[in-house]
Amino acid sequence: MSANLESVEQAIRETGVPSFIGEGSKAVTTAGTRVQLSTPIDCKEVAITAKAANTGYIYVGGEAVSSLQYLARLVANASVVISIDNLSKLWLDASVSAEGVVFGYVR
């Protein structure tokens, strides 16, 4: 390996440039009953988008998320990007049962 390539790889490791992209989806089965976005998955940032077919609100936040306490309230096709170290720290609630989100993350 050349010295230049090694220095580029070292710079990438030091600056935290994402090395993996993942995605998923999650539905809130019962409105008013929060659900965890994901099982524990390390990440640096996540983009969450409310599904296009949604008719109500999706609430995004911590483990106490609700329609009264949230980080973001999303309508259909709306998105939020959150810097966080693990997907399991994010929770969802919905104003309409069976509505949900798609999400993508980098680590």
C-alpha atoms as a printed R data frame, in Angstrom:
    type eleno elety resid chain resno       x      y      z
1   ATOM     1    CA   MET     A     1   0.000  0.000  0.000
2   ATOM     2    CA   SER     A     2   1.382  3.410 -0.886
3   ATOM     3    CA   ALA     A     3   2.062  6.041  1.780
4   ATOM     4    CA   ASN     A     4  -0.534  8.361  0.196
5   ATOM     5    CA   LEU     A     5  -3.280  5.723  0.326
6   ATOM     6    CA   GLU     A     6  -2.408  4.917  3.930
7   ATOM     7    CA   SER     A     7  -2.643  8.592  4.894
8   ATOM     8    CA   VAL     A     8  -6.017  8.933  3.166
9   ATOM     9    CA   GLU     A     9  -7.361  5.868  4.976
10  ATOM    10    CA   GLN     A    10  -6.038  7.220  8.291
11  ATOM    11    CA   ALA     A    11  -7.698 10.588  7.641
12  ATOM    12    CA   ILE     A    12 -11.003  8.842  6.931
13  ATOM    13    CA   ARG     A    13 -10.759  6.913 10.208
14  ATOM    14    CA   GLU     A    14  -9.946 10.092 12.146
15  ATOM    15    CA   THR     A    15 -12.686 12.255 10.618
16  ATOM    16    CA   GLY     A    16 -15.377  9.658 11.057
17  ATOM    17    CA   VAL     A    17 -16.484  9.488  7.440
18  ATOM    18    CA   PRO     A    18 -19.311  6.933  7.326
19  ATOM    19    CA   SER     A    19 -18.291  3.455  6.259
20  ATOM    20    CA   PHE     A    20 -21.748  1.830  6.147
21  ATOM    21    CA   ILE     A    21 -25.245  2.770  5.013
22  ATOM    22    CA   GLY     A    22 -28.297  0.899  6.256
23  ATOM    23    CA   GLU     A    23 -32.053  1.304  6.019
24  ATOM    24    CA   GLY     A    24 -35.270  0.000  7.458
25  ATOM    25    CA   SER     A    25 -38.898  0.723  8.189
26  ATOM    26    CA   LYS     A    26 -41.078  0.773 11.275
27  ATOM    27    CA   ALA     A    27 -44.831  1.023 11.880
28  ATOM    28    CA   VAL     A    28 -46.667  2.094 15.012
29  ATOM    29    CA   THR     A    29 -49.235 -0.677 15.457
30  ATOM    30    CA   THR     A    30 -51.486  1.213 17.871
31  ATOM    31    CA   ALA     A    31 -51.731  5.007 17.905
32  ATOM    32    CA   GLY     A    32 -50.678  6.396 21.267
33  ATOM    33    CA   THR     A    33 -48.433  3.398 22.036
34  ATOM    34    CA   ARG     A    34 -44.806  4.247 21.350
35  ATOM    35    CA   VAL     A    35 -42.437  1.798 19.680
36  ATOM    36    CA   GLN     A    36 -38.665  1.684 19.482
37  ATOM    37    CA   LEU     A    37 -37.326  2.626 16.045
38  ATOM    38    CA   SER     A    38 -34.909 -0.304 15.970
39  ATOM    39    CA   THR     A    39 -32.966 -2.875 17.911
40  ATOM    40    CA   PRO     A    40 -29.570 -1.559 19.043
41  ATOM    41    CA   ILE     A    41 -27.580 -0.530 15.967
42  ATOM    42    CA   ASP     A    42 -24.587  1.790 16.248
43  ATOM    43    CA   CYS     A    43 -24.785  4.786 13.949
44  ATOM    44    CA   LYS     A    44 -23.681  8.367 13.502
45  ATOM    45    CA   GLU     A    45 -26.758  9.834 11.877
46  ATOM    46    CA   VAL     A    46 -30.250  8.718 10.864
47  ATOM    47    CA   ALA     A    47 -32.755 10.178  8.418
48  ATOM    48    CA   ILE     A    48 -36.379  9.348  9.236
49  ATOM    49    CA   THR     A    49 -39.160  9.924  6.691
50  ATOM    50    CA   ALA     A    50 -42.879  9.487  7.317
51  ATOM    51    CA   LYS     A    51 -44.416  7.100  4.785
52  ATOM    52    CA   ALA     A    52 -46.216  8.710  1.842
53  ATOM    53    CA   ALA     A    53 -49.500  6.936  2.603
54  ATOM    54    CA   ASN     A    54 -49.679  8.258  6.189
55  ATOM    55    CA   THR     A    55 -52.747 10.373  6.979
56  ATOM    56    CA   GLY     A    56 -51.777 11.513 10.487
57  ATOM    57    CA   TYR     A    57 -48.682 12.531 12.414
58  ATOM    58    CA   ILE     A    58 -45.607 10.528 13.351
59  ATOM    59    CA   TYR     A    59 -43.897 11.681 16.545
60  ATOM    60    CA   VAL     A    60 -40.152 11.062 16.875
61  ATOM    61    CA   GLY     A    61 -38.278 11.345 20.154
62  ATOM    62    CA   GLY     A    62 -36.817  9.563 23.147
63  ATOM    63    CA   GLU     A    63 -38.361  6.793 25.199
64  ATOM    64    CA   ALA     A    64 -41.068  9.134 26.542
65  ATOM    65    CA   VAL     A    65 -42.205 10.333 23.099
66  ATOM    66    CA   SER     A    66 -45.892 11.165 22.743
67  ATOM    67    CA   SER     A    67 -48.182 13.546 20.916
68  ATOM    68    CA   LEU     A    68 -47.370 16.110 23.620
69  ATOM    69    CA   GLN     A    69 -43.615 15.510 23.943
70  ATOM    70    CA   TYR     A    70 -41.480 14.928 20.858
71  ATOM    71    CA   LEU     A    71 -38.348 15.954 18.978
72  ATOM    72    CA   ALA     A    72 -40.097 16.054 15.592
73  ATOM    73    CA   ARG     A    73 -43.679 15.761 14.337
74  ATOM    74    CA   LEU     A    74 -43.817 14.443 10.776
75  ATOM    75    CA   VAL     A    75 -46.582 14.466  8.185
76  ATOM    76    CA   ALA     A    76 -46.507 12.220  5.093
77  ATOM    77    CA   ASN     A    77 -43.188 12.494  3.219
78  ATOM    78    CA   ALA     A    78 -41.659 14.836  5.819
79  ATOM    79    CA   SER     A    79 -38.182 13.995  7.112
80  ATOM    80    CA   VAL     A    80 -35.881 14.704 10.013
81  ATOM    81    CA   VAL     A    81 -32.143 14.004 10.266
82  ATOM    82    CA   ILE     A    82 -30.777 13.251 13.728
83  ATOM    83    CA   SER     A    83 -27.182 12.783 14.863
84  ATOM    84    CA   ILE     A    84 -27.201  9.935 17.395
85  ATOM    85    CA   ASP     A    85 -24.962  7.015 18.345
86  ATOM    86    CA   ASN     A    86 -27.550  4.227 18.420
87  ATOM    87    CA   LEU     A    87 -30.903  3.743 16.671
88  ATOM    88    CA   SER     A    88 -32.456  2.106 19.746
89  ATOM    89    CA   LYS     A    89 -32.442  5.483 21.527
90  ATOM    90    CA   LEU     A    90 -35.161  6.742 19.176
91  ATOM    91    CA   TRP     A    91 -38.851  6.014 19.633
92  ATOM    92    CA   LEU     A    92 -41.952  6.645 17.526
93  ATOM    93    CA   ASP     A    93 -45.597  7.289 18.215
94  ATOM    94    CA   ALA     A    94 -48.408  7.989 15.763
95  ATOM    95    CA   SER     A    95 -51.770  9.710 15.705
96  ATOM    96    CA   VAL     A    96 -53.183  6.974 13.431
97  ATOM    97    CA   SER     A    97 -52.676  3.238 13.990
98  ATOM    98    CA   ALA     A    98 -50.523  1.247 11.543
99  ATOM    99    CA   GLU     A    99 -48.752  4.297 10.103
100 ATOM   100    CA   GLY     A   100 -44.983  4.493 10.052
101 ATOM   101    CA   VAL     A   101 -41.642  5.575  8.710
102 ATOM   102    CA   VAL     A   102 -38.732  4.535  6.568
103 ATOM   103    CA   PHE     A   103 -35.246  5.352  7.793
104 ATOM   104    CA   GLY     A   104 -31.650  5.327  6.628
105 ATOM   105    CA   TYR     A   105 -28.549  5.537  8.764
106 ATOM   106    CA   VAL     A   106 -24.790  5.797  8.446
107 ATOM   107    CA   ARG     A   107 -22.034  4.557 10.708
